[in-house]
GROMACS .gro file of C-alpha atoms in nm:
model
  484
    1MET     CA    1   1.142   1.939  -0.691
    2LEU     CA    2   1.328   1.638  -0.754
    3SER     CA    3   1.471   1.560  -1.086
    4LEU     CA    4   1.713   1.335  -1.270
    5PRO     CA    5   2.071   1.299  -1.118
    6PHE     CA    6   2.227   1.450  -1.479
    7PRO     CA    7   2.204   1.850  -1.417
    8LYS     CA    8   2.424   1.938  -1.694
    9PRO     CA    9   2.446   1.786  -2.052
   10SER     CA   10   2.819   1.736  -2.049
   11SER     CA   11   2.807   1.484  -1.730
   12LEU     CA   12   2.610   1.215  -1.895
   13CYS     CA   13   2.675   0.845  -1.930
   14PHE     CA   14   2.781   0.582  -1.675
   15SER     CA   15   3.029   0.377  -1.854
   16LEU     CA   16   3.058   0.027  -1.634
   17SER     CA   17   3.286  -0.278  -1.695
   18HIS     CA   18   3.035  -0.495  -1.865
   19GLU     CA   19   3.230  -0.825  -1.742
   20LEU     CA   20   3.088  -0.715  -1.389
   21TYR     CA   21   2.746  -0.846  -1.517
   22LYS     CA   22   2.794  -1.220  -1.598
   23HIS     CA   23   2.590  -1.458  -1.395
   24HIS     CA   24   2.857  -1.627  -1.232
   25SER     CA   25   2.943  -1.603  -0.898
   26HIS     CA   26   3.163  -1.283  -0.776
   27SER     CA   27   3.335  -1.235  -0.458
   28ARG     CA   28   3.294  -0.941  -0.212
   29SER     CA   29   3.623  -0.802  -0.352
   30GLN     CA   30   3.487  -0.764  -0.672
   31LEU     CA   31   3.177  -0.616  -0.549
   32SER     CA   32   3.374  -0.345  -0.370
   33ARG     CA   33   3.568  -0.284  -0.714
   34PHE     CA   34   3.241  -0.216  -0.836
   35LYS     CA   35   3.157   0.003  -0.576
   36THR     CA   36   3.483   0.254  -0.587
   37LYS     CA   37   3.575   0.189  -0.997
   38ALA     CA   38   3.618   0.535  -1.144
   39ILE     CA   39   3.287   0.636  -1.343
   40GLN     CA   40   3.406   0.764  -1.693
   41ILE     CA   41   3.201   1.047  -1.809
   42SER     CA   42   3.127   1.090  -2.190
   43ILE     CA   43   2.859   1.249  -2.403
   44PRO     CA   44   2.832   1.129  -2.781
   45PRO     CA   45   2.758   1.423  -3.046
   46LYS     CA   46   2.380   1.517  -3.019
   47GLU     CA   47   2.194   1.511  -3.343
   48SER     CA   48   1.952   1.784  -3.353
   49ASP     CA   49   1.657   1.553  -3.385
   50ALA     CA   50   1.815   1.235  -3.188
   51PRO     CA   51   1.651   1.170  -2.826
   52THR     CA   52   1.851   1.218  -2.548
   53VAL     CA   53   1.995   0.899  -2.437
   54LYS     CA   54   2.076   0.850  -2.022
   55THR     CA   55   2.292   0.569  -1.882
   56THR     CA   56   2.251   0.452  -1.523
   57GLY     CA   57   2.298   0.141  -1.345
   58VAL     CA   58   1.931   0.027  -1.290
   59VAL     CA   59   1.598   0.235  -1.385
   60ILE     CA   60   1.309   0.192  -1.176
   61VAL     CA   61   0.950   0.269  -1.279
   62GLY     CA   62   0.740   0.420  -1.068
   63ALA     CA   63   0.804   0.576  -0.697
   64GLY     CA   64   0.502   0.421  -0.494
   65LEU     CA   65   0.590   0.229  -0.188
   66ALA     CA   66   0.719  -0.065  -0.394
   67GLY     CA   67   0.987   0.140  -0.600
   68LEU     CA   68   1.095   0.318  -0.315
   69ALA     CA   69   1.207   0.014  -0.145
   70ALA     CA   70   1.371  -0.100  -0.430
   71ALA     CA   71   1.554   0.193  -0.443
   72THR     CA   72   1.650   0.151  -0.072
   73ARG     CA   73   1.781  -0.181  -0.131
   74LEU     CA   74   1.994  -0.082  -0.431
   75ASN     CA   75   2.146   0.229  -0.234
   76SER     CA   76   2.217   0.035   0.063
   77GLU     CA   77   2.461  -0.152  -0.198
   78ASP     CA   78   2.610   0.203  -0.345
   79ILE     CA   79   2.413   0.092  -0.693
   80PRO     CA   80   2.355   0.370  -0.925
   81PHE     CA   81   1.954   0.417  -1.013
   82ILE     CA   82   1.684   0.656  -1.141
   83LEU     CA   83   1.357   0.639  -1.007
   84VAL     CA   84   1.106   0.777  -1.253
   85GLU     CA   85   0.743   0.879  -1.174
   86ALA     CA   86   0.439   0.976  -1.346
   87SER     CA   87   0.320   1.224  -1.118
   88ASP     CA   88   0.411   1.525  -0.943
   89ALA     CA   89   0.513   1.358  -0.596
   90VAL     CA   90   0.606   0.990  -0.469
   91GLY     CA   91   0.369   0.761  -0.305
   92GLY     CA   92   0.155   0.607  -0.576
   93ARG     CA   93  -0.171   0.512  -0.424
   94VAL     CA   94   0.006   0.646  -0.062
   95ARG     CA   95  -0.071   1.032  -0.101
   96THR     CA   96  -0.220   1.304   0.135
   97ASP     CA   97  -0.368   1.640  -0.006
   98VAL     CA   98  -0.414   1.942   0.158
   99VAL     CA   99  -0.755   2.130   0.112
  100ASP     CA  100  -0.866   2.423   0.310
  101GLY     CA  101  -0.612   2.353   0.586
  102PHE     CA  102  -0.728   1.980   0.599
  103LEU     CA  103  -0.520   1.676   0.533
  104LEU     CA  104  -0.692   1.440   0.314
  105ASP     CA  105  -0.550   1.095   0.232
  106ARG     CA  106  -0.663   0.969  -0.077
  107GLY     CA  107  -0.906   0.667   0.023
  108PHE     CA  108  -0.935   0.491   0.364
  109GLN     CA  109  -0.586   0.395   0.465
  110ILE     CA  110  -0.456   0.302   0.811
  111PHE     CA  111  -0.108   0.182   0.920
  112ILE     CA  112  -0.061  -0.096   1.121
  113THR     CA  113   0.278  -0.082   1.337
  114ALA     CA  114   0.367  -0.458   1.353
  115TYR     CA  115   0.394  -0.461   1.012
  116PRO     CA  116   0.730  -0.671   0.974
  117GLU     CA  117   0.890  -0.491   0.672
  118ALA     CA  118   0.776  -0.142   0.780
  119GLN     CA  119   0.976  -0.200   1.110
  120LYS     CA  120   1.304  -0.256   0.919
  121ILE     CA  121   1.264   0.053   0.666
  122LEU     CA  122   1.054   0.310   0.883
  123ASP     CA  123   1.134   0.581   1.170
  124TYR     CA  124   0.829   0.548   1.347
  125GLU     CA  125   0.914   0.825   1.619
  126THR     CA  126   0.996   1.071   1.323
  127LEU     CA  127   0.654   0.971   1.173
  128ASP     CA  128   0.496   1.068   1.493
  129LEU     CA  129   0.214   0.833   1.459
  130GLN     CA  130  -0.119   0.838   1.636
  131LYS     CA  131  -0.316   0.574   1.720
  132PHE     CA  132  -0.665   0.450   1.700
  133TYR     CA  133  -0.882   0.315   1.979
  134SER     CA  134  -0.817  -0.054   1.985
  135GLY     CA  135  -1.150  -0.182   1.868
  136ALA     CA  136  -1.452  -0.027   1.700
  137LEU     CA  137  -1.820   0.115   1.731
  138VAL     CA  138  -2.069  -0.108   1.531
  139TYR     CA  139  -2.360   0.082   1.467
  140TYR     CA  140  -2.629  -0.184   1.471
  141ASP     CA  141  -2.998  -0.165   1.513
  142GLY     CA  142  -3.021   0.194   1.565
  143GLN     CA  143  -2.757   0.213   1.809
  144PHE     CA  144  -2.348   0.196   1.874
  145HIS     CA  145  -2.200  -0.116   2.035
  146THR     CA  146  -1.858  -0.145   2.142
  147VAL     CA  147  -1.613  -0.415   1.981
  148ALA     CA  148  -1.298  -0.389   2.214
  149ASP     CA  149  -0.962  -0.579   2.243
  150PRO     CA  150  -0.977  -0.747   2.592
  151LEU     CA  151  -0.608  -0.714   2.620
  152ARG     CA  152  -0.608  -0.350   2.591
  153HIS     CA  153  -0.933  -0.212   2.711
  154PHE     CA  154  -1.045  -0.497   2.936
  155PRO     CA  155  -1.360  -0.322   3.101
  156GLU     CA  156  -1.527  -0.193   2.793
  157ALA     CA  157  -1.436  -0.559   2.625
  158LEU     CA  158  -1.614  -0.731   2.932
  159GLN     CA  159  -1.923  -0.525   2.921
  160SER     CA  160  -1.949  -0.580   2.545
  161LEU     CA  161  -1.996  -0.968   2.575
  162ALA     CA  162  -2.392  -0.951   2.643
  163ASN     CA  163  -2.408  -0.726   2.317
  164PRO     CA  164  -2.569  -0.821   2.017
  165ILE     CA  165  -2.236  -0.793   1.773
  166GLY     CA  166  -2.163  -1.128   1.844
  167THR     CA  167  -2.207  -1.406   2.112
  168VAL     CA  168  -2.004  -1.442   2.383
  169LEU     CA  169  -1.862  -1.800   2.185
  170ASP     CA  170  -1.800  -1.587   1.897
  171LYS     CA  171  -1.579  -1.360   2.140
  172LEU     CA  172  -1.412  -1.689   2.306
  173LEU     CA  173  -1.324  -1.779   1.945
  174ILE     CA  174  -1.179  -1.452   1.838
  175GLY     CA  175  -0.910  -1.465   2.150
  176LEU     CA  176  -0.850  -1.844   2.002
  177LYS     CA  177  -0.778  -1.712   1.667
  178ARG     CA  178  -0.545  -1.457   1.833
  179ILE     CA  179  -0.349  -1.779   2.002
  180GLN     CA  180  -0.336  -1.918   1.676
  181VAL     CA  181  -0.211  -1.657   1.448
  182LEU     CA  182   0.047  -1.538   1.719
  183GLY     CA  183   0.211  -1.911   1.699
  184ARG     CA  184   0.274  -1.889   1.316
  185SER     CA  185   0.546  -1.734   1.136
  186GLU     CA  186   0.443  -1.492   0.817
  187GLU     CA  187   0.622  -1.749   0.606
  188GLU     CA  188   0.375  -1.997   0.739
  189ILE     CA  189   0.071  -1.795   0.683
  190PHE     CA  190   0.164  -1.701   0.331
  191SER     CA  191   0.195  -2.063   0.215
  192ALA     CA  192  -0.055  -2.220   0.430
  193ASP     CA  193  -0.380  -2.371   0.276
  194GLU     CA  194  -0.622  -2.062   0.160
  195VAL     CA  195  -1.004  -2.048   0.149
  196PRO     CA  196  -1.214  -1.739   0.103
  197ILE     CA  197  -1.207  -1.553   0.412
  198ILE     CA  198  -1.593  -1.614   0.430
  199ASP     CA  199  -1.552  -1.949   0.440
  200LEU     CA  200  -1.263  -1.950   0.697
  201LEU     CA  201  -1.494  -1.734   0.939
  202LYS     CA  202  -1.777  -2.012   0.916
  203LYS     CA  203  -1.541  -2.300   0.945
  204THR     CA  204  -1.397  -2.124   1.246
  205GLY     CA  205  -1.767  -2.177   1.428
  206PHE     CA  206  -1.839  -1.776   1.414
  207SER     CA  207  -2.214  -1.703   1.426
  208ASP     CA  208  -2.375  -1.499   1.137
  209SER     CA  209  -2.403  -1.229   1.367
  210ILE     CA  210  -2.050  -1.122   1.408
  211ILE     CA  211  -1.954  -1.221   1.046
  212ASP     CA  212  -2.217  -0.981   0.919
  213ARG     CA  213  -2.229  -0.696   1.177
  214PHE     CA  214  -1.834  -0.703   1.235
  215PHE     CA  215  -1.578  -0.882   1.012
  216ARG     CA  216  -1.794  -0.771   0.682
  217PRO     CA  217  -1.756  -0.407   0.768
  218PHE     CA  218  -1.426  -0.416   0.938
  219PHE     CA  219  -1.204  -0.680   0.727
  220GLY     CA  220  -1.434  -0.544   0.443
  221GLY     CA  221  -1.295  -0.223   0.485
  222ILE     CA  222  -0.910  -0.326   0.513
  223PHE     CA  223  -0.971  -0.520   0.197
  224PHE     CA  224  -1.242  -0.324   0.022
  225ASP     CA  225  -1.433  -0.643  -0.002
  226THR     CA  226  -1.744  -0.688   0.186
  227GLU     CA  227  -1.844  -1.028   0.049
  228LEU     CA  228  -1.481  -1.141   0.217
  229GLU     CA  229  -1.373  -1.332  -0.083
  230THR     CA  230  -1.012  -1.222   0.011
  231THR     CA  231  -0.773  -1.536   0.041
  232SER     CA  232  -0.788  -1.639   0.385
  233ARG     CA  233  -0.422  -1.571   0.423
  234LEU     CA  234  -0.444  -1.225   0.410
  235PHE     CA  235  -0.704  -1.220   0.674
  236ASP     CA  236  -0.449  -1.432   0.926
  237PHE     CA  237  -0.149  -1.171   0.825
  238ILE     CA  238  -0.350  -0.857   0.918
  239PHE     CA  239  -0.521  -1.083   1.206
  240LYS     CA  240  -0.183  -1.128   1.351
  241CYS     CA  241  -0.065  -0.749   1.283
  242LEU     CA  242  -0.353  -0.636   1.464
  243ALA     CA  243  -0.276  -0.858   1.758
  244LEU     CA  244   0.067  -0.718   1.776
  245GLY     CA  245   0.053  -0.349   1.687
  246ASN     CA  246  -0.142  -0.031   1.682
  247ASN     CA  247  -0.372   0.096   1.397
  248THR     CA  248  -0.242   0.428   1.339
  249LEU     CA  249  -0.193   0.742   1.134
  250PRO     CA  250   0.116   0.948   1.080
  251ALA     CA  251   0.031   1.306   1.223
  252ARG     CA  252   0.147   1.451   0.891
  253GLY     CA  253  -0.128   1.266   0.678
  254ILE     CA  254  -0.023   0.862   0.520
  255ALA     CA  255   0.189   1.054   0.262
  256ALA     CA  256   0.437   1.098   0.528
  257ILE     CA  257   0.572   0.735   0.502
  258PRO     CA  258   0.691   0.734   0.123
  259GLU     CA  259   0.820   1.082   0.184
  260GLN     CA  260   1.023   0.963   0.447
  261ILE     CA  261   1.156   0.669   0.280
  262ALA     CA  262   1.241   0.914  -0.042
  263ALA     CA  263   1.421   1.127   0.161
  264LYS     CA  264   1.695   0.897   0.244
  265LEU     CA  265   1.750   0.822  -0.087
  266PRO     CA  266   2.039   1.033  -0.299
  267PRO     CA  267   1.964   1.370  -0.389
  268GLY     CA  268   1.875   1.392  -0.760
  269SER     CA  269   1.790   1.040  -0.781
  270ILE     CA  270   1.401   1.076  -0.848
  271SER     CA  271   1.239   1.229  -1.133
  272LEU     CA  272   0.902   1.319  -1.098
  273ASN     CA  273   0.675   1.391  -1.391
  274SER     CA  274   0.824   1.139  -1.601
  275ARG     CA  275   0.585   0.907  -1.744
  276VAL     CA  276   0.708   0.584  -1.920
  277VAL     CA  277   0.551   0.483  -2.233
  278THR     CA  278   0.770   0.170  -2.303
  279ILE     CA  279   1.023  -0.060  -2.177
  280ASP     CA  280   1.202  -0.237  -2.444
  281PHE     CA  281   1.382  -0.590  -2.321
  282ASN     CA  282   1.478  -0.906  -2.529
  283ARG     CA  283   1.594  -1.249  -2.428
  284SER     CA  284   1.936  -1.116  -2.480
  285GLU     CA  285   2.145  -1.079  -2.194
  286SER     CA  286   2.399  -0.869  -2.365
  287LYS     CA  287   2.170  -0.624  -2.464
  288PRO     CA  288   2.053  -0.413  -2.161
  289PRO     CA  289   1.660  -0.302  -2.132
  290THR     CA  290   1.597   0.036  -2.201
  291VAL     CA  291   1.292   0.249  -2.092
  292LYS     CA  292   1.169   0.577  -2.297
  293LEU     CA  293   0.983   0.856  -2.141
  294GLN     CA  294   0.660   1.042  -2.267
  295SER     CA  295   0.915   1.356  -2.327
  296GLY     CA  296   1.088   1.105  -2.605
  297GLU     CA  297   1.418   1.082  -2.349
  298ILE     CA  298   1.585   0.721  -2.353
  299LEU     CA  299   1.712   0.571  -2.039
  300ARG     CA  300   1.945   0.305  -2.075
  301SER     CA  301   1.967   0.048  -1.767
  302GLU     CA  302   2.321  -0.123  -1.728
  303LEU     CA  303   2.173  -0.390  -1.465
  304GLY     CA  304   1.811  -0.405  -1.519
  305VAL     CA  305   1.498  -0.242  -1.487
  306ILE     CA  306   1.249  -0.262  -1.203
  307VAL     CA  307   0.905  -0.226  -1.276
  308ALA     CA  308   0.715  -0.084  -0.972
  309VAL     CA  309   0.360   0.055  -1.059
  310GLU     CA  310  -0.005  -0.082  -1.001
  311GLU     CA  311  -0.110  -0.412  -1.173
  312PRO     CA  312  -0.308  -0.229  -1.430
  313GLU     CA  313  -0.033   0.014  -1.576
  314ALA     CA  314   0.208  -0.291  -1.512
  315ASN     CA  315   0.007  -0.517  -1.765
  316LYS     CA  316   0.004  -0.216  -2.015
  317LEU     CA  317   0.368  -0.153  -2.021
  318LEU     CA  318   0.449  -0.496  -2.054
  319ALA     CA  319   0.182  -0.597  -2.293
  320GLY     CA  320   0.283  -0.810  -2.568
  321LYS     CA  321   0.619  -0.898  -2.356
  322LEU     CA  322   0.451  -1.172  -2.117
  323THR     CA  323   0.253  -1.477  -2.201
  324VAL     CA  324   0.032  -1.438  -1.931
  325GLU     CA  325  -0.101  -1.102  -1.722
  326LEU     CA  326   0.104  -1.047  -1.383
  327THR     CA  327  -0.185  -1.174  -1.185
  328GLY     CA  328  -0.492  -1.235  -1.405
  329SER     CA  329  -0.811  -1.028  -1.489
  330ARG     CA  330  -0.983  -1.073  -1.207
  331PRO     CA  331  -1.123  -0.729  -1.132
  332ALA     CA  332  -0.967  -0.495  -0.888
  333ARG     CA  333  -1.105  -0.380  -0.555
  334SER     CA  334  -1.237  -0.021  -0.560
  335THR     CA  335  -1.372   0.254  -0.325
  336VAL     CA  336  -1.519   0.567  -0.258
  337CYS     CA  337  -1.377   0.786   0.025
  338LEU     CA  338  -1.561   1.126   0.118
  339TYR     CA  339  -1.458   1.404   0.335
  340PHE     CA  340  -1.646   1.670   0.536
  341SER     CA  341  -1.552   1.939   0.739
  342ALA     CA  342  -1.748   2.005   1.104
  343GLU     CA  343  -1.755   2.273   1.380
  344GLN     CA  344  -1.672   1.969   1.622
  345ALA     CA  345  -1.747   1.628   1.657
  346PRO     CA  346  -1.994   1.414   1.814
  347VAL     CA  347  -1.761   1.206   1.987
  348ARG     CA  348  -1.421   1.277   2.095
  349GLU     CA  349  -1.257   0.905   2.103
  350PRO     CA  350  -1.012   0.839   1.823
  351VAL     CA  351  -1.247   0.514   1.684
  352LEU     CA  352  -1.363   0.359   1.373
  353PHE     CA  353  -1.712   0.343   1.348
  354LEU     CA  354  -1.843   0.038   1.125
  355ASN     CA  355  -2.204  -0.010   0.942
  356GLY     CA  356  -2.303  -0.317   1.090
  357SER     CA  357  -2.665  -0.292   1.042
  358GLY     CA  358  -2.651  -0.423   0.638
  359LYS     CA  359  -2.839  -0.157   0.530
  360GLY     CA  360  -2.730   0.170   0.348
  361ILE     CA  361  -2.399   0.236   0.145
  362VAL     CA  362  -2.162   0.346   0.450
  363ASN     CA  363  -1.930   0.103   0.512
  364ASN     CA  364  -1.693   0.266   0.804
  365MET     CA  365  -1.617   0.637   0.886
  366PHE     CA  366  -1.383   0.782   1.152
  367PHE     CA  367  -1.329   1.142   1.268
  368ALA     CA  368  -1.003   1.171   1.150
  369THR     CA  369  -0.925   1.480   1.391
  370ASN     CA  370  -0.991   1.271   1.679
  371VAL     CA  371  -0.690   1.026   1.612
  372ALA     CA  372  -0.469   1.328   1.468
  373SER     CA  373  -0.573   1.671   1.557
  374SER     CA  374  -0.308   1.806   1.305
  375TYR     CA  375  -0.535   1.666   1.023
  376GLY     CA  376  -0.773   1.961   1.033
  377PRO     CA  377  -0.699   2.338   1.073
  378GLY     CA  378  -0.885   2.373   1.480
  379GLU     CA  379  -1.193   2.175   1.292
  380THR     CA  380  -1.292   1.837   1.267
  381LEU     CA  381  -1.220   1.659   0.978
  382VAL     CA  382  -1.491   1.347   0.888
  383SER     CA  383  -1.365   1.078   0.659
  384VAL     CA  384  -1.619   0.820   0.525
  385SER     CA  385  -1.580   0.534   0.306
  386VAL     CA  386  -1.803   0.321   0.077
  387ILE     CA  387  -1.677  -0.024  -0.100
  388GLY     CA  388  -1.692  -0.012  -0.463
  389MET     CA  389  -1.750   0.273  -0.730
  390CYS     CA  390  -2.083   0.368  -0.700
  391GLU     CA  391  -2.114   0.375  -1.093
  392GLY     CA  392  -2.407   0.571  -1.214
  393VAL     CA  393  -2.435   0.801  -0.891
  394SER     CA  394  -2.286   1.138  -0.942
  395ASP     CA  395  -2.068   1.267  -0.659
  396ASP     CA  396  -2.319   1.540  -0.558
  397ASP     CA  397  -2.592   1.222  -0.528
  398LEU     CA  398  -2.363   1.023  -0.322
  399THR     CA  399  -2.278   1.290  -0.085
  400ALA     CA  400  -2.685   1.366  -0.040
  401LYS     CA  401  -2.694   0.958   0.035
  402VAL     CA  402  -2.407   0.951   0.305
  403VAL     CA  403  -2.547   1.276   0.453
  404ARG     CA  404  -2.907   1.109   0.495
  405GLU     CA  405  -2.793   0.782   0.613
  406LEU     CA  406  -2.504   0.945   0.883
  407SER     CA  407  -2.804   1.192   0.996
  408GLY     CA  408  -2.952   0.859   1.135
  409TRP     CA  409  -2.628   0.778   1.309
  410PHE     CA  410  -2.544   1.062   1.454
  411GLY     CA  411  -2.868   1.334   1.427
  412SER     CA  412  -2.943   1.515   1.091
  413SER     CA  413  -2.912   1.845   1.305
  414THR     CA  414  -2.549   1.732   1.359
  415VAL     CA  415  -2.440   1.613   0.986
  416GLU     CA  416  -2.633   1.849   0.784
  417SER     CA  417  -2.418   2.088   0.915
  418TRP     CA  418  -2.113   1.910   0.771
  419LYS     CA  419  -1.950   2.080   0.464
  420HIS     CA  420  -1.820   1.838   0.184
  421LEU     CA  421  -1.477   1.875   0.119
  422ARG     CA  422  -1.385   1.636  -0.156
  423THR     CA  423  -1.473   1.292  -0.287
  424TYR     CA  424  -1.206   1.042  -0.403
  425ARG     CA  425  -1.315   0.787  -0.671
  426ILE     CA  426  -1.035   0.498  -0.646
  427GLY     CA  427  -1.076   0.251  -0.919
  428PHE     CA  428  -0.771   0.089  -0.805
  429ALA     CA  429  -0.722   0.073  -0.436
  430GLN     CA  430  -0.615  -0.291  -0.425
  431PRO     CA  431  -0.565  -0.583  -0.639
  432ASN     CA  432  -0.786  -0.867  -0.593
  433GLN     CA  433  -0.661  -1.143  -0.384
  434SER     CA  434  -0.917  -1.418  -0.370
  435PRO     CA  435  -0.835  -1.782  -0.367
  436PRO     CA  436  -0.623  -1.903  -0.555
  437THR     CA  437  -0.311  -1.697  -0.484
  438ASN     CA  438   0.052  -1.695  -0.498
  439LEU     CA  439   0.211  -1.438  -0.252
  440LYS     CA  440   0.571  -1.507  -0.322
  441LYS     CA  441   0.570  -1.447  -0.720
  442ASP     CA  442   0.918  -1.477  -0.888
  443PRO     CA  443   0.969  -1.091  -0.986
  444LYS     CA  444   1.204  -1.147  -1.299
  445ILE     CA  445   0.965  -1.162  -1.585
  446GLY     CA  446   1.263  -1.121  -1.871
  447SER     CA  447   1.592  -1.052  -1.926
  448GLY     CA  448   1.720  -0.782  -1.729
  449VAL     CA  449   1.338  -0.676  -1.612
  450TYR     CA  450   1.187  -0.745  -1.266
  451VAL     CA  451   0.832  -0.623  -1.123
  452CYS     CA  452   0.727  -0.545  -0.751
  453GLY     CA  453   0.441  -0.428  -0.625
  454ASP     CA  454   0.166  -0.541  -0.382
  455HIS     CA  455   0.007  -0.720  -0.674
  456LEU     CA  456   0.302  -0.966  -0.619
  457THR     CA  457   0.277  -1.017  -0.245
  458SER     CA  458   0.031  -0.909  -0.007
  459ALA     CA  459  -0.220  -0.618  -0.098
  460THR     CA  460  -0.076  -0.430   0.231
  461PHE     CA  461   0.139  -0.148   0.277
  462ASP     CA  462   0.419  -0.418   0.412
  463GLY     CA  463   0.340  -0.606   0.104
  464ALA     CA  464   0.431  -0.329  -0.144
  465LEU     CA  465   0.757  -0.267   0.064
  466VAL     CA  466   0.862  -0.651   0.082
  467SER     CA  467   0.777  -0.700  -0.298
  468GLY     CA  468   1.028  -0.363  -0.378
  469ARG     CA  469   1.312  -0.530  -0.180
  470ARG     CA  470   1.286  -0.904  -0.317
  471ALA     CA  471   1.279  -0.726  -0.665
  472ALA     CA  472   1.601  -0.508  -0.570
  473GLU     CA  473   1.797  -0.874  -0.430
  474ALA     CA  474   1.687  -1.067  -0.758
  475LEU     CA  475   1.816  -0.808  -0.989
  476LEU     CA  476   2.153  -0.788  -0.729
  477LYS     CA  477   2.183  -1.196  -0.753
  478ASP     CA  478   2.139  -1.203  -1.113
  479ARG     CA  479   2.413  -0.989  -1.196
  480ALA     CA  480   2.645  -1.123  -0.925
  481LEU     CA  481   2.646  -0.796  -0.730
  482VAL     CA  482   2.593  -0.893  -0.368
  483ALA     CA  483   2.487  -1.235  -0.162
  484VAL     CA  484   2.142  -1.265  -0.101
   0.00000   0.00000   0.00000
């Protein structure tokens, strides 16, 4: 169990030289002095009913990908920090549970290897990434049709030219779109003019058949938005990443990603089961912000606080401190993910299945153990995704609906033998990033207080990592502790 880096009450309270925090520029020699300066340890007399007060350089609230990335950046400069997390493990929404020997990711999550920030911070070899087939099987008109990446699966792509999942022109347009996005940098993509994805597709010339049968279920599954109202900036970014990399799953579950980042941080720097109830700050730079935990403990930051929780929680913690909400009041993207076990899968390929029929509630599904056999204890793990919360439908009724629907895909004798393992209803799967968007928001929201998370950048794994790094760098630059 990870805990605060203060094992004994007698070894608390960092006392840091305050003149180092002035806002004028400091040299590298001064930064070195900060890193090597002896830390004076003191403990004030404790009153019986007074809350415990602990002081460190930076307090990071939330150990999701953004918070972990912020901690990683601070650690690279030897800046002391405490990372507090309300739940029992790191990862935020990127978590994996073990149920009956199966690895159940909390919701449909795929890791794309071409994420540029992830390539800098993660060790892919240690993650043991297992690849999906570069394409999909689309259920339409009672049968499955292949959509394949022609550069990786040319024979299948050639055979699919005549299938009903789009016209030959549509498949040529996909190739042209690929060339277009590969010629643009991430900076250009995220600052380009934007429209909803659906408008971009129609303007590009894609037919209704490929929009409804492929783009809606595929990108709708990525953004939890089958109406394709999400910004075209995110579409272009993901399209580029898909062209350059592979869809994968870590062999030990999606939670292996945050766990790997956390393992590289100093021992004792993460405190789990530590819920923050208030963050106090004002306009005075001379009074550093403080964080109060549900336990009553007070954490005082000498350099600043980084708020790295998901958007709704950030708005609650900072209520009354901001003139506007962080990203507005648009409804979040939500999803329901259902898991089943089966004796064997009806197919062996590690492929994503898409519902291109325009009917039913299933958006996409796959046999997770076909992608990574480690996801199951010798049996098949089935993952099914539904877009939205399916409010008013009980878990039992939802399971029955999914079984009936997939019985039409694979046969009732196959699907009715599946055993339901768990249903995840995820109210906040992603922030709503419909136009207009600002994917490069200023992380500083008050004196010594910074915010990060995928709601400030792109709603992707990579966006969360970028956001955490930027928040840490903004803090360091403001405190003149590093040249950014």
